[in-house]
mmCIF file with all atom_site columns, C-alpha atoms in Angstrom:
data_model
loop_
_atom_site.group_PDB
_atom_site.id
_atom_site.type_symbol
_atom_site.label_atom_id
_atom_site.label_alt_id
_atom_site.label_comp_id
_atom_site.label_asym_id
_atom_site.label_entity_id
_atom_site.label_seq_id
_atom_site.pdbx_PDB_ins_code
_atom_site.Cartn_x
_atom_site.Cartn_y
_atom_site.Cartn_z
_atom_site.occupancy
_atom_site.B_iso_or_equiv
_atom_site.pdbx_formal_charge
_atom_site.auth_seq_id
_atom_site.auth_comp_id
_atom_site.auth_asym_id
_atom_site.auth_atom_id
_atom_site.pdbx_PDB_model_num
ATOM 1   C CA . MET X 1 1   ? 112.206 113.088 88.470  1.00 57.00 ? 388 MET X CA 1
ATOM 2   C CA . ILE X 1 2   ? 112.712 116.920 89.923  1.00 68.00 ? 389 ILE X CA 1
ATOM 3   C CA . THR X 1 3   ? 114.039 119.146 86.901  1.00 77.00 ? 390 THR X CA 1
ATOM 4   C CA . TYR X 1 4   ? 115.492 122.618 87.554  1.00 84.00 ? 391 TYR X CA 1
ATOM 5   C CA . PRO X 1 5   ? 115.232 125.178 85.071  1.00 89.00 ? 392 PRO X CA 1
ATOM 6   C CA . LEU X 1 6   ? 118.543 126.774 83.843  1.00 90.00 ? 393 LEU X CA 1
ATOM 7   C CA . TRP X 1 7   ? 117.663 130.172 85.679  1.00 90.00 ? 394 TRP X CA 1
ATOM 8   C CA . PHE X 1 8   ? 117.382 128.621 88.986  1.00 90.00 ? 395 PHE X CA 1
ATOM 9   C CA . LYS X 1 9   ? 120.589 126.577 88.147  1.00 91.00 ? 396 LYS X CA 1
ATOM 10  C CA . LEU X 1 10  ? 122.377 130.111 87.353  1.00 93.00 ? 397 LEU X CA 1
ATOM 11  C CA . PHE X 1 11  ? 120.984 131.741 90.226  1.00 92.00 ? 398 PHE X CA 1
ATOM 12  C CA . LEU X 1 12  ? 122.301 129.116 92.782  1.00 92.00 ? 399 LEU X CA 1
ATOM 13  C CA . GLY X 1 13  ? 125.597 129.254 90.953  1.00 93.00 ? 400 GLY X CA 1
ATOM 14  C CA . GLY X 1 14  ? 125.623 133.017 91.269  1.00 93.00 ? 401 GLY X CA 1
ATOM 15  C CA . PHE X 1 15  ? 124.967 132.507 94.960  1.00 93.00 ? 402 PHE X CA 1
ATOM 16  C CA . ILE X 1 16  ? 127.431 129.969 95.493  1.00 92.00 ? 403 ILE X CA 1
ATOM 17  C CA . LEU X 1 17  ? 130.107 132.438 93.992  1.00 94.00 ? 404 LEU X CA 1
ATOM 18  C CA . LEU X 1 18  ? 128.675 134.931 96.434  1.00 92.00 ? 405 LEU X CA 1
ATOM 19  C CA . ILE X 1 19  ? 129.333 133.013 99.348  1.00 90.00 ? 406 ILE X CA 1
ATOM 20  C CA . PHE X 1 20  ? 133.050 132.906 98.231  1.00 91.00 ? 407 PHE X CA 1
ATOM 21  C CA . THR X 1 21  ? 133.604 136.438 97.444  1.00 92.00 ? 408 THR X CA 1
ATOM 22  C CA . SER X 1 22  ? 131.862 137.633 100.814 1.00 90.00 ? 409 SER X CA 1
ATOM 23  C CA . ALA X 1 23  ? 133.812 135.296 102.613 1.00 90.00 ? 410 ALA X CA 1
ATOM 24  C CA . LEU X 1 24  ? 136.927 136.760 101.365 1.00 91.00 ? 411 LEU X CA 1
ATOM 25  C CA . ARG X 1 25  ? 135.291 140.490 101.755 1.00 90.00 ? 412 ARG X CA 1
ATOM 26  C CA . ARG X 1 26  ? 134.844 139.092 105.710 1.00 89.00 ? 413 ARG X CA 1
ATOM 27  C CA . PHE X 1 27  ? 138.654 138.102 105.781 1.00 91.00 ? 414 PHE X CA 1
ATOM 28  C CA . SER X 1 28  ? 140.173 141.116 104.365 1.00 91.00 ? 415 SER X CA 1
ATOM 29  C CA . LYS X 1 29  ? 137.690 143.426 106.356 1.00 89.00 ? 416 LYS X CA 1
ATOM 30  C CA . ASN X 1 30  ? 140.473 144.855 108.403 1.00 89.00 ? 417 ASN X CA 1
ATOM 31  C CA . LYS X 1 31  ? 142.747 145.875 105.529 1.00 91.00 ? 418 LYS X CA 1
ATOM 32  C CA . ILE X 1 32  ? 139.504 147.608 104.064 1.00 88.00 ? 419 ILE X CA 1
ATOM 33  C CA . VAL X 1 33  ? 139.040 149.581 107.555 1.00 88.00 ? 420 VAL X CA 1
ATOM 34  C CA . ALA X 1 34  ? 142.706 150.611 107.696 1.00 89.00 ? 421 ALA X CA 1
ATOM 35  C CA . TYR X 1 35  ? 142.248 151.797 104.250 1.00 89.00 ? 422 TYR X CA 1
ATOM 36  C CA . LEU X 1 36  ? 139.574 153.680 105.089 1.00 87.00 ? 423 LEU X CA 1
ATOM 37  C CA . LYS X 1 37  ? 140.834 155.550 108.018 1.00 86.00 ? 424 LYS X CA 1
ATOM 38  C CA . LYS X 1 38  ? 143.772 156.602 105.888 1.00 89.00 ? 425 LYS X CA 1
ATOM 39  C CA . LEU X 1 39  ? 141.329 158.574 103.519 1.00 87.00 ? 426 LEU X CA 1
ATOM 40  C CA . PRO X 1 40  ? 140.473 162.194 103.563 1.00 89.00 ? 427 PRO X CA 1
ATOM 41  C CA . MET X 1 41  ? 137.684 163.486 105.399 1.00 88.00 ? 428 MET X CA 1
ATOM 42  C CA . ASP X 1 42  ? 135.767 164.225 101.975 1.00 90.00 ? 429 ASP X CA 1
ATOM 43  C CA . LYS X 1 43  ? 136.283 160.815 100.477 1.00 90.00 ? 430 LYS X CA 1
ATOM 44  C CA . LYS X 1 44  ? 134.731 159.235 104.286 1.00 88.00 ? 431 LYS X CA 1
ATOM 45  C CA . GLU X 1 45  ? 131.886 161.252 104.059 1.00 89.00 ? 432 GLU X CA 1
ATOM 46  C CA . GLU X 1 46  ? 131.148 160.026 100.270 1.00 91.00 ? 433 GLU X CA 1
ATOM 47  C CA . ILE X 1 47  ? 131.815 156.699 101.140 1.00 89.00 ? 434 ILE X CA 1
ATOM 48  C CA . THR X 1 48  ? 129.422 157.062 104.627 1.00 90.00 ? 435 THR X CA 1
ATOM 49  C CA . LYS X 1 49  ? 126.781 158.865 102.375 1.00 93.00 ? 436 LYS X CA 1
ATOM 50  C CA . SER X 1 50  ? 126.584 156.055 99.874  1.00 93.00 ? 437 SER X CA 1
ATOM 51  C CA . TYR X 1 51  ? 126.803 153.407 102.683 1.00 91.00 ? 438 TYR X CA 1
ATOM 52  C CA . LYS X 1 52  ? 123.736 154.812 104.393 1.00 93.00 ? 439 LYS X CA 1
ATOM 53  C CA . PHE X 1 53  ? 121.675 155.149 101.183 1.00 96.00 ? 440 PHE X CA 1
ATOM 54  C CA . ILE X 1 54  ? 122.312 151.274 100.711 1.00 94.00 ? 441 ILE X CA 1
ATOM 55  C CA . LEU X 1 55  ? 121.420 150.588 104.169 1.00 94.00 ? 442 LEU X CA 1
ATOM 56  C CA . THR X 1 56  ? 118.336 152.509 103.348 1.00 94.00 ? 443 THR X CA 1
ATOM 57  C CA . ILE X 1 57  ? 117.199 150.720 100.751 1.00 94.00 ? 444 ILE X CA 1
ATOM 58  C CA . TYR X 1 58  ? 117.713 147.277 102.539 1.00 93.00 ? 445 TYR X CA 1
ATOM 59  C CA . LYS X 1 59  ? 115.885 148.540 105.387 1.00 92.00 ? 446 LYS X CA 1
ATOM 60  C CA . ILE X 1 60  ? 112.850 149.480 102.930 1.00 93.00 ? 447 ILE X CA 1
ATOM 61  C CA . TYR X 1 61  ? 113.492 145.866 101.702 1.00 90.00 ? 448 TYR X CA 1
ATOM 62  C CA . LEU X 1 62  ? 113.503 144.064 105.038 1.00 90.00 ? 449 LEU X CA 1
ATOM 63  C CA . TYR X 1 63  ? 110.395 145.943 106.408 1.00 91.00 ? 450 TYR X CA 1
ATOM 64  C CA . LEU X 1 64  ? 108.737 144.745 102.948 1.00 88.00 ? 451 LEU X CA 1
ATOM 65  C CA . THR X 1 65  ? 109.688 141.029 104.071 1.00 86.00 ? 452 THR X CA 1
ATOM 66  C CA . PRO X 1 66  ? 106.416 140.272 105.541 1.00 84.00 ? 453 PRO X CA 1
ATOM 67  C CA . LEU X 1 67  ? 104.545 141.219 102.331 1.00 83.00 ? 454 LEU X CA 1
ATOM 68  C CA . ASN X 1 68  ? 106.863 139.118 100.150 1.00 79.00 ? 455 ASN X CA 1
ATOM 69  C CA . LEU X 1 69  ? 106.368 136.176 102.399 1.00 80.00 ? 456 LEU X CA 1
ATOM 70  C CA . ILE X 1 70  ? 102.408 136.583 102.708 1.00 82.00 ? 457 ILE X CA 1
ATOM 71  C CA . VAL X 1 71  ? 100.930 138.069 99.591  1.00 80.00 ? 458 VAL X CA 1
ATOM 72  C CA . VAL X 1 72  ? 103.781 137.534 96.940  1.00 79.00 ? 459 VAL X CA 1
ATOM 73  C CA . PRO X 1 73  ? 103.696 133.419 97.428  1.00 81.00 ? 460 PRO X CA 1
ATOM 74  C CA . TYR X 1 74  ? 100.117 133.593 96.856  1.00 80.00 ? 461 TYR X CA 1
ATOM 75  C CA . GLY X 1 75  ? 100.078 135.149 93.568  1.00 79.00 ? 462 GLY X CA 1
ATOM 76  C CA . ILE X 1 76  ? 103.383 133.065 92.277  1.00 80.00 ? 463 ILE X CA 1
ATOM 77  C CA . TYR X 1 77  ? 101.228 130.081 93.441  1.00 80.00 ? 464 TYR X CA 1
ATOM 78  C CA . LYS X 1 78  ? 97.970  130.904 91.800  1.00 82.00 ? 465 LYS X CA 1
ATOM 79  C CA . TYR X 1 79  ? 99.688  132.467 88.309  1.00 84.00 ? 466 TYR X CA 1
ATOM 80  C CA . ASN X 1 80  ? 103.046 130.042 87.965  1.00 79.00 ? 467 ASN X CA 1
ATOM 81  C CA . PRO X 1 81  ? 102.674 126.734 90.059  1.00 82.00 ? 468 PRO X CA 1
ATOM 82  C CA . GLN X 1 82  ? 105.285 125.195 88.521  1.00 85.00 ? 469 GLN X CA 1
ATOM 83  C CA . ASN X 1 83  ? 107.950 127.716 89.443  1.00 81.00 ? 470 ASN X CA 1
ATOM 84  C CA . PHE X 1 84  ? 106.859 128.311 92.898  1.00 83.00 ? 471 PHE X CA 1
ATOM 85  C CA . PHE X 1 85  ? 109.514 126.467 94.766  1.00 85.00 ? 472 PHE X CA 1
ATOM 86  C CA . HIS X 1 86  ? 112.213 127.872 92.553  1.00 85.00 ? 473 HIS X CA 1
ATOM 87  C CA . ILE X 1 87  ? 111.247 131.474 92.981  1.00 84.00 ? 474 ILE X CA 1
ATOM 88  C CA . MET X 1 88  ? 110.718 131.192 96.954  1.00 86.00 ? 475 MET X CA 1
ATOM 89  C CA . VAL X 1 89  ? 114.192 129.409 97.294  1.00 88.00 ? 476 VAL X CA 1
ATOM 90  C CA . VAL X 1 90  ? 115.707 132.555 95.182  1.00 88.00 ? 477 VAL X CA 1
ATOM 91  C CA . GLU X 1 91  ? 113.624 134.813 97.203  1.00 87.00 ? 478 GLU X CA 1
ATOM 92  C CA . ALA X 1 92  ? 115.000 133.405 100.506 1.00 88.00 ? 479 ALA X CA 1
ATOM 93  C CA . ILE X 1 93  ? 118.423 133.296 99.151  1.00 90.00 ? 480 ILE X CA 1
ATOM 94  C CA . CYS X 1 94  ? 118.103 137.210 98.264  1.00 88.00 ? 481 CYS X CA 1
ATOM 95  C CA . LEU X 1 95  ? 117.057 137.548 101.895 1.00 89.00 ? 482 LEU X CA 1
ATOM 96  C CA . VAL X 1 96  ? 119.967 135.875 103.312 1.00 90.00 ? 483 VAL X CA 1
ATOM 97  C CA . VAL X 1 97  ? 122.528 137.975 101.197 1.00 91.00 ? 484 VAL X CA 1
ATOM 98  C CA . ILE X 1 98  ? 120.784 140.986 101.708 1.00 91.00 ? 485 ILE X CA 1
ATOM 99  C CA . ILE X 1 99  ? 121.040 140.523 105.935 1.00 91.00 ? 486 ILE X CA 1
ATOM 100 C CA . ASP X 1 100 ? 124.725 139.643 105.445 1.00 91.00 ? 487 ASP X CA 1
ATOM 101 C CA . ASP X 1 101 ? 125.339 142.743 103.278 1.00 92.00 ? 488 ASP X CA 1
ATOM 102 C CA . LEU X 1 102 ? 123.547 145.085 105.649 1.00 93.00 ? 489 LEU X CA 1
ATOM 103 C CA . LEU X 1 103 ? 125.409 143.747 108.717 1.00 92.00 ? 490 LEU X CA 1
ATOM 104 C CA . TYR X 1 104 ? 128.615 143.913 106.981 1.00 92.00 ? 491 TYR X CA 1
ATOM 105 C CA . ARG X 1 105 ? 128.200 147.684 105.670 1.00 92.00 ? 492 ARG X CA 1
ATOM 106 C CA . ARG X 1 106 ? 127.055 148.708 109.341 1.00 93.00 ? 493 ARG X CA 1
ATOM 107 C CA . SER X 1 107 ? 129.889 147.335 110.828 1.00 91.00 ? 494 SER X CA 1
ATOM 108 C CA . ILE X 1 108 ? 131.927 149.171 108.195 1.00 90.00 ? 495 ILE X CA 1
ATOM 109 C CA . LEU X 1 109 ? 129.941 152.560 109.170 1.00 90.00 ? 496 LEU X CA 1
ATOM 110 C CA . LYS X 1 110 ? 130.657 151.913 112.729 1.00 90.00 ? 497 LYS X CA 1
ATOM 111 C CA . VAL X 1 111 ? 134.408 151.837 112.288 1.00 87.00 ? 498 VAL X CA 1
ATOM 112 C CA . ILE X 1 112 ? 134.327 154.771 109.966 1.00 85.00 ? 499 ILE X CA 1
ATOM 113 C CA . LYS X 1 113 ? 132.106 156.570 112.803 1.00 83.00 ? 500 LYS X CA 1
ATOM 114 C CA . GLU X 1 114 ? 134.801 155.575 115.632 1.00 80.00 ? 501 GLU X CA 1
ATOM 115 C CA . THR X 1 115 ? 137.441 157.470 113.684 1.00 72.00 ? 502 THR X CA 1
#
Protein backbone atom coordinates (compact mmCIF):
# COMPACT_ATOMS: atom_id res chain seq x y z
CA MET A 1 0.00 0.00 0.00
CA ILE A 2 1.30 3.44 -0.92
CA THR A 3 1.25 6.01 1.83
CA TYR A 4 1.61 9.72 1.30
CA PRO A 5 3.24 11.99 3.87
CA LEU A 6 1.25 14.88 5.28
CA TRP A 7 3.50 17.52 3.69
CA PHE A 8 2.85 16.00 0.26
CA LYS A 9 -0.91 16.07 0.81
CA LEU A 10 -0.66 19.73 1.85
CA PHE A 11 1.30 20.57 -1.30
CA LEU A 12 -1.29 18.83 -3.48
CA GLY A 13 -4.12 20.63 -1.70
CA GLY A 14 -2.35 23.94 -2.16
CA PHE A 15 -1.82 23.19 -5.83
CA ILE A 16 -5.52 22.44 -6.31
CA LEU A 17 -6.37 25.73 -4.59
CA LEU A 18 -3.84 27.47 -6.84
CA ILE A 19 -5.53 26.04 -9.94
CA PHE A 20 -8.84 27.60 -8.89
CA THR A 21 -7.33 30.97 -8.02
CA SER A 22 -5.30 31.14 -11.22
CA ALA A 23 -8.43 30.33 -13.24
CA LEU A 24 -10.23 33.19 -11.51
CA ARG A 25 -7.24 35.43 -12.19
CA ARG A 26 -7.33 34.51 -15.89
CA PHE A 27 -11.07 35.23 -16.10
CA SER A 28 -10.66 38.65 -14.47
CA LYS A 29 -7.65 39.62 -16.59
CA ASN A 30 -9.64 42.19 -18.61
CA LYS A 31 -10.70 43.96 -15.41
CA ILE A 32 -7.10 44.03 -14.19
CA VAL A 33 -5.93 45.44 -17.51
CA ALA A 34 -8.66 48.11 -17.45
CA TYR A 35 -7.62 49.07 -13.91
CA LEU A 36 -3.95 49.25 -14.88
CA LYS A 37 -4.73 51.49 -17.84
CA LYS A 38 -6.44 53.98 -15.53
CA LEU A 39 -3.47 54.24 -13.16
CA PRO A 40 -1.13 57.24 -13.26
CA MET A 41 2.20 56.79 -15.01
CA ASP A 42 4.29 56.51 -11.81
CA LYS A 43 2.13 53.64 -10.49
CA LYS A 44 2.38 51.89 -13.86
CA GLU A 45 6.17 52.20 -13.67
CA GLU A 46 6.20 50.67 -10.17
CA ILE A 47 4.06 47.74 -11.28
CA THR A 48 6.15 47.27 -14.41
CA LYS A 49 9.35 47.31 -12.38
CA SER A 50 8.07 44.74 -9.90
CA TYR A 51 6.72 42.47 -12.65
CA LYS A 52 10.04 42.65 -14.52
CA PHE A 53 11.91 41.74 -11.32
CA ILE A 54 9.64 38.74 -10.71
CA LEU A 55 10.04 37.66 -14.34
CA THR A 56 13.82 37.82 -13.92
CA ILE A 57 13.63 35.54 -10.90
CA TYR A 58 11.40 33.12 -12.81
CA LYS A 59 13.80 33.10 -15.76
CA ILE A 60 16.72 32.28 -13.48
CA TYR A 61 14.73 29.37 -12.06
CA LEU A 62 13.86 28.16 -15.54
CA TYR A 63 17.49 28.42 -16.67
CA LEU A 64 18.45 26.25 -13.69
CA THR A 65 15.79 23.65 -14.52
CA PRO A 66 18.23 21.30 -16.30
CA LEU A 67 20.33 21.30 -13.14
CA ASN A 68 17.20 20.59 -11.11
CA LEU A 69 16.29 17.69 -13.39
CA ILE A 70 19.75 16.08 -13.46
CA VAL A 71 21.71 16.77 -10.27
CA VAL A 72 18.95 17.22 -7.70
CA PRO A 73 17.18 13.89 -8.39
CA TYR A 74 20.47 12.03 -7.92
CA GLY A 75 21.05 13.68 -4.55
CA ILE A 76 17.48 13.13 -3.44
CA TYR A 77 17.53 9.49 -4.47
CA LYS A 78 20.88 8.92 -2.80
CA TYR A 79 20.09 10.57 0.54
CA ASN A 80 16.29 10.33 0.79
CA PRO A 81 15.01 7.53 -1.47
CA GLN A 82 11.71 7.02 0.38
CA ASN A 83 10.57 10.56 -0.56
CA PHE A 84 12.05 10.67 -4.08
CA PHE A 85 8.72 10.40 -5.88
CA HIS A 86 7.03 12.97 -3.65
CA ILE A 87 9.80 15.55 -4.00
CA MET A 88 9.97 15.14 -7.77
CA VAL A 89 6.18 15.58 -8.10
CA VAL A 90 6.30 18.75 -5.99
CA GLU A 91 9.20 20.04 -8.09
CA ALA A 92 7.24 19.37 -11.30
CA ILE A 93 4.21 21.16 -9.86
CA CYS A 94 6.35 24.16 -8.96
CA LEU A 95 7.73 24.25 -12.49
CA VAL A 96 4.20 24.26 -13.97
CA VAL A 97 3.06 27.01 -11.59
CA ILE A 98 6.09 29.17 -12.40
CA ILE A 99 5.59 28.79 -16.15
CA ASP A 100 1.89 29.67 -15.80
CA ASP A 101 2.62 32.77 -13.72
CA LEU A 102 5.46 33.77 -16.06
CA LEU A 103 3.12 33.70 -19.07
CA TYR A 104 0.41 35.60 -17.20
CA ARG A 105 2.73 38.36 -15.98
CA ARG A 106 4.37 38.64 -19.39
CA SER A 107 0.95 39.17 -21.00
CA ILE A 108 0.07 41.84 -18.43
CA LEU A 109 3.38 43.60 -19.09
CA LYS A 110 2.73 43.50 -22.80
CA VAL A 111 -0.64 45.22 -22.33
CA ILE A 112 0.86 47.84 -20.01
CA LYS A 113 3.61 48.66 -22.52
CA GLU A 114 1.04 49.14 -25.28
CA THR A 115 -0.70 51.93 -23.34
